[in-house]
Coordinates of C-alpha atoms and ligand atoms in Angstrom, one line a residue:
M171 CA 257.1 -23.4 54.8
A172 CA 257.6 -20.2 57.0
V173 CA 254.5 -19.6 58.9
E174 CA 253.9 -16.0 60.4
P175 CA 253.9 -15.9 64.6
G176 CA 250.4 -14.3 65.4
T177 CA 249.0 -15.3 62.0
M178 CA 245.6 -14.6 61.7
N179 CA 244.5 -17.1 59.0
P180 CA 241.5 -18.5 60.0
F181 CA 242.4 -21.8 57.7
A182 CA 245.8 -22.7 58.4
P183 CA 246.8 -25.0 59.1
R184 CA 243.7 -27.0 59.1
K185 CA 240.1 -24.6 59.9
P186 CA 239.3 -25.7 63.5
L187 CA 236.6 -23.1 63.8
P188 CA 237.4 -19.6 61.9
L189 CA 237.1 -17.1 64.5
P190 CA 237.2 -13.8 62.1
L191 CA 234.5 -15.8 59.7
F192 CA 232.9 -16.5 62.7
F193 CA 232.0 -12.9 64.2
T194 CA 231.4 -12.0 60.1
I195 CA 228.7 -14.4 60.1
L196 CA 227.6 -13.4 63.2
L197 CA 227.4 -9.6 61.8
L198 CA 225.5 -10.7 58.9
M199 CA 223.1 -12.2 61.3
L200 CA 222.1 -9.2 63.8
G201 CA 222.9 -7.4 60.4
S202 CA 219.9 -9.1 58.4
C203 CA 217.5 -9.1 62.4
S204 CA 216.8 -5.3 61.4
K205 CA 216.1 -6.0 57.9
P206 CA 214.0 -9.0 57.2
T207 CA 215.6 -11.6 54.3
T208 CA 212.8 -12.0 51.9
T209 CA 212.9 -15.4 49.5
D210 CA 210.4 -16.8 46.9
P211 CA 210.0 -20.2 48.4
A212 CA 211.0 -21.1 44.4
W213 CA 214.4 -19.7 45.3
Q214 CA 217.4 -21.3 45.9
W215 CA 220.7 -19.7 46.8
Q216 CA 223.4 -21.6 45.2
L217 CA 225.4 -21.1 47.7
P218 CA 228.5 -23.9 50.1
E219 CA 227.1 -25.3 53.3
G220 CA 227.2 -22.7 55.8
M221 CA 227.6 -20.4 54.0
P222 CA 225.2 -17.2 55.4
L223 CA 222.0 -16.2 52.9
P224 CA 222.9 -12.6 51.5
V225 CA 220.4 -9.3 53.1
V226 CA 217.3 -8.8 50.6
P227 CA 215.7 -5.7 51.0
A228 CA 211.7 -7.0 51.7
E229 CA 210.2 -5.2 49.3
N230 CA 212.3 -6.7 46.1
P231 CA 212.5 -10.4 47.2
M232 CA 214.6 -12.7 44.9
S233 CA 212.8 -15.2 42.3
Q234 CA 213.7 -17.1 39.4
A235 CA 211.5 -15.2 37.0
K236 CA 212.8 -11.8 38.5
V237 CA 215.8 -13.0 37.7
E238 CA 215.8 -14.1 34.4
L239 CA 214.5 -11.0 33.0
G240 CA 216.7 -8.6 34.9
R241 CA 219.6 -11.3 32.6
Y242 CA 217.8 -9.7 29.4
L243 CA 217.3 -6.2 31.0
F244 CA 221.3 -6.5 31.6
Y245 CA 222.4 -7.8 28.5
D246 CA 220.2 -5.1 26.1
K247 CA 221.1 -2.5 24.3
Q248 CA 218.4 -1.2 24.7
L249 CA 218.7 0.5 27.9
S250 CA 220.7 3.2 26.3
A251 CA 219.3 6.0 25.3
N252 CA 221.7 5.8 21.8
G253 CA 221.1 2.1 21.7
K254 CA 225.1 1.4 22.3
Q255 CA 225.6 0.1 25.2
S256 CA 224.2 -2.3 27.9
C257 CA 225.1 -2.9 32.2
A258 CA 227.3 -5.4 29.9
S259 CA 229.4 -3.6 28.1
C260 CA 231.2 -2.3 31.4
H261 CA 230.3 -5.7 33.3
Q262 CA 231.7 -8.4 30.9
Q263 CA 231.4 -12.3 32.4
Q264 CA 234.7 -13.4 31.0
F265 CA 236.5 -10.5 33.1
A266 CA 233.9 -11.4 36.4
F267 CA 231.9 -9.0 35.2
A268 CA 234.5 -6.4 35.6
E269 CA 236.0 -5.1 32.2
P270 CA 239.8 -4.7 30.9
T271 CA 239.8 -0.9 30.6
D272 CA 241.6 1.1 33.2
R273 CA 238.4 3.9 33.3
S274 CA 234.8 2.9 31.4
V275 CA 233.7 4.8 28.8
G276 CA 230.0 5.4 28.6
S277 CA 227.2 5.2 25.6
T278 CA 228.3 8.1 24.5
G279 CA 231.3 8.4 24.4
Q280 CA 232.4 10.6 27.8
Q281 CA 235.2 8.5 29.9
H282 CA 233.8 7.5 33.6
R283 CA 236.6 8.6 36.7
R284 CA 236.6 5.1 37.5
N285 CA 237.3 1.2 36.9
A286 CA 234.0 -1.2 36.8
L287 CA 233.7 -3.4 39.9
A288 CA 233.4 -6.8 39.2
L289 CA 229.8 -8.0 40.2
V290 CA 230.7 -10.6 42.2
N291 CA 228.8 -11.2 45.2
V292 CA 227.9 -8.0 45.5
A293 CA 224.6 -9.5 47.0
Y294 CA 227.3 -9.6 50.5
N295 CA 228.2 -5.6 50.2
N296 CA 227.0 -3.2 53.1
R297 CA 228.6 -0.7 50.6
L298 CA 228.5 -0.1 47.1
T299 CA 230.3 1.5 44.3
W300 CA 234.2 2.3 44.9
A301 CA 234.0 5.4 48.0
H302 CA 230.6 6.1 49.1
D303 CA 228.6 5.3 52.6
G304 CA 225.0 6.0 51.4
L305 CA 224.7 3.4 49.3
T306 CA 223.6 0.8 50.3
D307 CA 221.1 -1.1 48.6
I308 CA 221.5 -2.1 44.5
E309 CA 218.0 -1.0 43.9
Q310 CA 219.4 2.7 44.7
Q311 CA 222.7 2.3 43.4
L312 CA 221.7 1.1 39.8
L313 CA 220.1 4.0 39.8
I314 CA 223.8 5.9 38.9
P315 CA 224.1 3.8 35.4
L316 CA 221.2 4.4 34.2
F317 CA 220.1 8.0 34.8
S318 CA 223.8 9.6 35.8
E319 CA 224.5 12.6 33.6
T320 CA 227.6 13.5 34.6
P321 CA 229.3 11.3 33.2
V322 CA 226.7 9.4 31.0
E323 CA 226.5 6.0 31.0
L324 CA 223.3 4.7 29.7
G325 CA 221.8 7.8 29.6
L326 CA 218.5 7.2 30.1
T327 CA 217.2 10.5 31.9
G328 CA 214.7 11.9 29.8
A329 CA 214.4 8.3 27.3
E330 CA 212.2 6.3 29.7
P331 CA 209.0 6.5 27.8
Q332 CA 210.8 5.6 24.6
L333 CA 212.0 2.0 26.4
M334 CA 209.0 1.4 28.0
Q335 CA 207.7 1.3 24.5
R336 CA 211.0 -1.3 23.8
L337 CA 209.9 -3.3 26.1
K338 CA 206.3 -3.8 24.9
K339 CA 208.1 -6.1 22.2
P340 CA 208.9 -10.1 23.0
P341 CA 210.3 -11.0 25.1
Y342 CA 209.7 -8.7 27.6
P343 CA 205.5 -8.9 27.8
Q344 CA 206.4 -12.7 29.0
L345 CA 209.1 -12.4 31.5
F346 CA 207.2 -9.6 33.1
Q347 CA 204.3 -11.0 33.6
Q348 CA 206.0 -14.0 34.7
A349 CA 208.1 -11.2 37.4
F350 CA 205.8 -9.1 38.2
N351 CA 202.4 -10.2 37.0
S352 CA 202.7 -7.3 35.6
E353 CA 201.3 -6.3 31.9
Q354 CA 202.4 -2.9 32.3
P355 CA 206.2 -2.5 32.6
D356 CA 207.9 0.4 34.5
M357 CA 211.2 1.5 36.3
Q358 CA 210.8 0.1 38.9
Q359 CA 210.1 -3.7 37.7
V360 CA 213.4 -3.1 35.6
V361 CA 215.8 -2.1 38.8
F362 CA 214.1 -4.8 40.7
A363 CA 215.1 -7.6 38.2
L364 CA 218.2 -6.1 37.6
A365 CA 218.9 -5.5 41.5
S366 CA 218.0 -9.8 41.5
F367 CA 220.1 -10.3 38.3
V368 CA 222.9 -8.5 40.2
R369 CA 222.6 -10.5 43.4
S370 CA 222.4 -14.3 41.9
L371 CA 226.0 -13.8 40.5
L372 CA 227.4 -15.8 43.5
S373 CA 231.1 -17.3 43.0
F374 CA 231.7 -19.9 45.7
Q375 CA 233.6 -22.3 43.0
S376 CA 237.2 -21.0 43.4
E377 CA 240.0 -23.6 44.0
F378 CA 240.1 -21.7 47.7
D379 CA 236.1 -22.0 48.2
R380 CA 237.4 -26.0 47.8
Y381 CA 239.9 -26.4 50.2
A382 CA 238.3 -24.1 52.8
Y383 CA 234.8 -24.7 52.7
Q384 CA 234.6 -28.1 50.9
N385 CA 237.2 -29.8 53.1
E386 CA 239.0 -30.6 49.8
D387 CA 243.1 -30.6 51.5
E388 CA 244.2 -31.1 47.7
A389 CA 242.6 -28.2 46.0
L390 CA 245.3 -25.8 47.2
S391 CA 249.1 -25.9 46.3
P392 CA 251.9 -25.9 49.1
L393 CA 252.5 -22.9 47.6
Q394 CA 249.3 -21.6 47.1
I395 CA 248.5 -22.6 51.3
E396 CA 252.1 -21.1 52.1
G397 CA 250.6 -17.2 49.9
M398 CA 247.2 -18.0 52.3
N399 CA 249.5 -17.6 55.5
L400 CA 251.3 -15.0 54.4
F401 CA 248.1 -12.8 53.3
F402 CA 246.5 -13.4 56.3
S403 CA 249.8 -12.4 58.2
E404 CA 250.5 -9.6 60.2
R405 CA 253.4 -9.1 58.1
L406 CA 251.6 -8.4 55.1
E407 CA 248.0 -7.7 56.7
C408 CA 245.8 -7.9 53.7
H409 CA 243.5 -10.2 56.0
H410 CA 242.8 -6.7 57.7
C411 CA 240.8 -5.1 54.9
H412 CA 240.0 -7.9 52.8
G413 CA 238.3 -10.1 55.5
G414 CA 235.8 -12.6 55.9
F415 CA 234.5 -14.8 53.7
N416 CA 234.0 -12.4 50.7
F417 CA 237.6 -11.1 51.0
T418 CA 236.0 -7.8 51.2
Q419 CA 235.4 -5.1 53.6
A420 CA 233.6 -7.5 56.1
T421 CA 235.0 -7.4 59.4
S422 CA 237.1 -10.2 60.2
H423 CA 237.6 -10.0 64.1
S424 CA 236.5 -8.3 66.4
Q425 CA 238.7 -6.0 68.2
Q426 CA 239.8 -5.2 63.9
L427 CA 239.5 -0.8 64.2
L428 CA 237.4 1.3 65.5
D429 CA 236.7 2.9 62.5
L430 CA 234.8 0.1 60.8
R431 CA 233.7 2.1 57.7
P432 CA 235.4 -0.4 55.0
F433 CA 236.9 2.6 53.3
H434 CA 240.7 3.0 53.7
N435 CA 244.1 5.4 51.7
T436 CA 246.4 2.7 50.8
G437 CA 248.9 5.8 49.5
L438 CA 247.9 6.0 46.1
Y439 CA 248.4 9.2 45.7
Y440 CA 249.9 12.7 47.4
A441 CA 250.4 14.9 44.9
A442 CA 250.6 18.7 45.2
R443 CA 246.7 20.3 44.0
P444 CA 246.9 23.6 42.2
G445 CA 245.7 26.0 43.3
Q446 CA 245.4 24.4 47.5
A447 CA 247.4 24.7 49.9
E448 CA 246.9 20.7 50.8
A449 CA 248.3 17.9 48.8
G450 CA 246.3 14.6 48.2
Y451 CA 244.3 12.9 46.1
P452 CA 243.6 14.0 42.3
Q453 CA 241.2 17.0 42.1
H454 CA 239.0 14.8 40.2
D455 CA 238.3 11.8 42.7
R456 CA 239.4 12.5 46.4
G457 CA 237.5 9.1 47.3
L458 CA 235.2 9.6 50.6
A459 CA 236.4 13.0 51.1
E460 CA 234.5 14.0 48.3
L461 CA 230.9 13.3 50.2
T462 CA 232.6 13.8 54.0
M463 CA 234.3 17.3 52.9
N464 CA 236.4 15.7 55.6
S465 CA 240.3 16.0 54.8
T466 CA 240.8 12.4 56.6
D467 CA 239.0 11.0 54.2
D468 CA 241.0 12.2 51.1
G469 CA 241.5 8.8 48.9
R470 CA 239.6 6.6 50.9
F471 CA 238.3 4.0 49.2
R472 CA 236.4 1.0 49.6
A473 CA 238.3 -2.3 49.7
P474 CA 237.2 -4.6 47.1
T475 CA 236.2 -8.2 47.5
L476 CA 239.4 -10.1 46.2
R477 CA 237.6 -12.6 44.8
N478 CA 238.3 -13.6 40.8
I479 CA 240.9 -11.2 41.8
A480 CA 243.4 -12.6 38.5
L481 CA 240.9 -11.7 35.7
T482 CA 239.8 -8.2 36.7
A483 CA 242.8 -5.9 35.8
P484 CA 243.7 -3.7 35.7
Y485 CA 243.5 -2.4 39.4
M486 CA 242.2 0.3 41.9
H487 CA 239.6 2.6 41.5
D488 CA 241.2 4.4 38.7
G489 CA 242.6 1.5 37.2
S490 CA 246.2 2.4 37.3
L491 CA 247.4 -0.7 38.8
T492 CA 248.6 -2.8 35.8
T493 CA 248.7 -6.7 37.4
L494 CA 248.8 -8.5 41.0
E495 CA 252.5 -7.8 41.0
Q496 CA 252.3 -4.4 40.4
V497 CA 249.5 -4.5 43.1
L498 CA 252.3 -6.5 45.1
D499 CA 255.1 -4.2 44.5
F500 CA 252.8 -1.4 45.7
Y501 CA 252.0 -2.7 49.2
Q502 CA 255.6 -4.3 49.6
A503 CA 256.6 -0.3 49.1
G504 CA 253.9 0.6 51.6
G505 CA 252.2 3.3 48.8
R506 CA 253.0 4.3 44.9
T507 CA 255.9 7.1 44.0
I508 CA 255.2 9.1 41.6
T509 CA 258.2 10.6 39.9
A510 CA 257.3 12.9 37.3
G511 CA 254.0 14.4 35.8
R512 CA 250.6 16.1 37.1
Y513 CA 250.4 13.6 40.3
A514 CA 253.6 13.7 41.0
G515 CA 254.2 13.0 44.2
D516 CA 254.9 10.5 47.3
G517 CA 251.4 8.4 48.3
R518 CA 253.9 6.8 51.2
H519 CA 253.8 9.9 53.1
H520 CA 250.0 10.3 52.1
P521 CA 248.7 11.9 55.9
A522 CA 245.8 9.7 55.6
K523 CA 247.2 6.6 54.6
S524 CA 246.0 3.5 56.9
Q525 CA 247.9 2.2 59.8
F526 CA 248.1 -1.0 57.9
V527 CA 249.5 -0.3 54.5
R528 CA 253.5 -0.1 56.2
G529 CA 255.6 -1.8 53.2
F530 CA 257.3 -5.5 54.3
Q531 CA 260.2 -7.3 52.8
L532 CA 259.1 -11.1 50.3
T533 CA 261.6 -13.2 49.1
D534 CA 261.1 -13.8 45.9
S535 CA 259.4 -17.3 46.2
E536 CA 256.9 -15.6 48.5
R537 CA 256.6 -13.5 46.5
E538 CA 255.1 -15.9 43.9
A539 CA 253.6 -18.2 46.8
V540 CA 250.8 -14.7 47.1
L541 CA 250.1 -14.1 44.2
A542 CA 249.6 -18.3 43.0
F543 CA 247.1 -17.7 46.5
L544 CA 245.7 -14.8 44.4
N545 CA 245.4 -17.3 42.0
S546 CA 243.5 -19.9 43.9
L547 CA 240.8 -17.3 44.1
T548 CA 239.5 -17.5 40.3
D549 CA 236.5 -20.1 39.7
P550 CA 235.7 -20.8 36.6
Q551 CA 232.4 -21.6 36.4
F552 CA 231.5 -18.2 37.4
I553 CA 233.1 -17.0 34.3
A554 CA 230.8 -20.0 32.5
N555 CA 227.8 -19.8 33.7
P556 CA 225.2 -20.0 31.3
E557 CA 222.1 -18.7 33.9
H558 CA 224.9 -15.4 34.1
S559 CA 225.4 -15.0 30.3
N560 CA 223.8 -13.1 27.6
P561 CA 220.3 -14.9 26.3
W562 CA 220.3 -12.9 23.5
L563 CA 222.5 -15.1 21.9
A564 CA 219.5 -17.5 21.9
H565 CA 217.7 -15.1 20.2
P566 CA 219.1 -14.0 16.3
Ligands
HEC707 C1 230.3 2.7 31.3 C2 230.8 1.6 31.7 C3 229.5 1.1 33.6 C4 227.6 0.8 32.5 C5 227.1 0.7 31.5 C6 226.7 0.2 34.0 N1 228.7 0.2 34.4 FE1 228.2 -0.7 36.6 N2 229.6 0.5 37.1 C7 230.8 1.2 36.3 C8 231.3 1.4 37.4 C9 232.3 2.2 36.8 C10 231.2 1.4 38.5 C11 232.0 2.0 39.8 C12 231.6 3.1 40.1 C13 232.1 4.3 41.1 O1 232.3 3.6 42.0 O2 231.2 5.7 41.3 C14 230.2 0.1 38.7 C15 229.3 -0.3 39.6 C16 228.7 -0.3 39.8 C17 228.0 -1.9 40.8 C18 228.0 -1.7 42.4 C19 229.3 -2.6 42.9 C20 230.0 -2.8 44.1 O3 230.3 -3.5 44.4 O4 230.2 -2.1 44.6 C21 226.6 -2.5 40.1 C22 226.5 -3.9 41.1 C23 226.7 -2.2 38.9 N3 227.6 -1.5 38.2 C24 226.2 -2.7 38.6 C25 225.4 -2.1 36.8 C26 224.4 -2.5 36.3 C27 222.9 -3.6 37.1 C28 224.2 -1.9 35.4 C29 223.3 -1.8 34.1 C30 222.0 -0.8 34.6 C31 225.3 -1.1 34.7 N4 226.2 -1.7 35.9 C32 226.1 -0.9 34.3 C33 230.1 1.1 34.5 C34 229.2 0.6 34.3
HEC708 C1 244.4 0.1 54.7 C2 243.5 -1.9 53.8 C3 244.2 -2.6 53.1 C4 245.3 -3.2 53.2 C5 245.8 -3.9 54.9 C6 245.1 -3.8 52.3 N1 244.5 -3.2 51.0 FE1 244.1 -4.1 49.2 N2 243.0 -2.8 48.5 C7 242.4 -1.0 49.6 C8 241.7 -0.4 49.2 C9 241.2 0.0 49.9 C10 242.2 -0.9 48.0 C11 241.3 0.0 46.7 C12 241.9 1.0 46.4 C13 242.2 2.2 45.8 O1 241.4 2.3 44.7 O2 242.1 3.1 45.4 C14 242.0 -2.3 47.2 C15 243.0 -2.8 46.5 C16 242.9 -3.9 46.3 C17 243.5 -4.9 45.1 C18 242.7 -3.9 43.7 C19 241.4 -4.6 43.8 C20 240.5 -4.2 42.1 O3 239.7 -4.3 42.3 O4 241.0 -3.7 41.9 C21 244.3 -5.6 45.4 C22 244.8 -6.9 44.3 C23 244.5 -5.5 46.8 N3 244.4 -4.6 46.8 C24 245.8 -7.1 47.2 C25 246.3 -6.1 48.1 C26 247.2 -7.2 48.8 C27 247.1 -8.7 48.8 C28 247.2 -6.5 50.4 C29 248.4 -7.6 51.6 C30 249.3 -7.4 50.9 C31 246.2 -5.6 50.7 N4 245.1 -5.6 49.8 C32 245.9 -4.9 52.2 C33 242.5 -2.0 51.6 C34 244.0 -2.8 51.8

């Protein structure tokens, strides 16, 4: 098998002490000094041995009762003003809590500009959504789907009194009692319970996990191991942005990038913009640049986790790549060339494109190996776990 010289793969040949992982864990530990990790003594994280604990806001410690209440709320269509949608409408367990739609449609039929993110190990994310530098807590972020008006997702603005009425019906009084010792549900408890449920959605049972963390050498096939080595190689560079145990923005080694923000322009677009001098990403979604107003942030989005990636098609912030094969073609070319239509242009030449998206050559068998490795990140137990599933099915 061809192993790249200078490979950065922490898991090959047989995990001595994976250095990138070490730094990731160190950073997480440092992070947790400033922000206390609080947990109900009765709460057990379901994590492989040695995996660092997620950081939880002090005001919302984890508890089994909150997670259970959050599960009922997550699957309850009463959470939308018109009763048509729940969180689970866009975040479906069988697709690792993403949905097989390029861009989400809200409860009133308005189209969202972005693809629903998978909810996989979100407890570890230090930035939330596709391109927001300031959203660091799930509690904050959830206010968007609940209350946003542009576009409407659940559309609860102005409908909170009705929601509180609805929450007086069984099984809620008992669930609120157990979770918050409360007779009078309020919006903050709703948000806290939902955030606790989202934090409980942990996925560490893939073939890759069995190989890397449970010392099951046979869990990955030789083809998958070859793919893993390519993934971590300096030729493909995937690990620079999809690094660490969560295959996301986590720092994978100390000299990685001076810019540690987990947002990158991968060269999806470089299109003329009507009425604007500069070409770039489509005006309706410029990524981080919308917040910073800085053109060097044009098209920068968060590198999402690749765990369960085979289940979460279509891909990218706007769902504009349909399959993993297409994603690989895209990186192989060093960006996307759109030849006709509104967004015609050559993303490969976007001036803000990351230096790590340079394009590379792969033989057919290497390509197959990388795809086989990406498939090894699927966790069948996660999507079958009854603790994450719709509790209302038991309440006809
Ligand atoms: C209409 C579809 C839709 C509904 C309903 C919806 N979401 Fe989302 N969710 C999305 C989309 C789209 C994104 C990406 C948003 C962005 O980047 O701007 C997202 C992002 C998220 C994220 C961020 C994940 C990450 O890794 O950063 C969380 C957490 C989340 N949603 C939880 C929820 C919860 C809980 C509910 C119910 C209260 C909910 N969502 C309702 C479509 C939806
Ligand atoms: C420069 C950083 C960077 C590098 C290098 C990189 N990625 Fe990405 N990746 C991203 C970002 C950022 C996104 C989201 C881009 C967007 O939506 O505009 C992404 C998205 C993806 C997605 C889609 C995720 C989803 O949930 O839709 C896949 C799959 C993926 N990358 C795989 C890879 C592979 C395989 C490699 C190596 C060949 C790689 N990436 C290299 C930053 C990077």
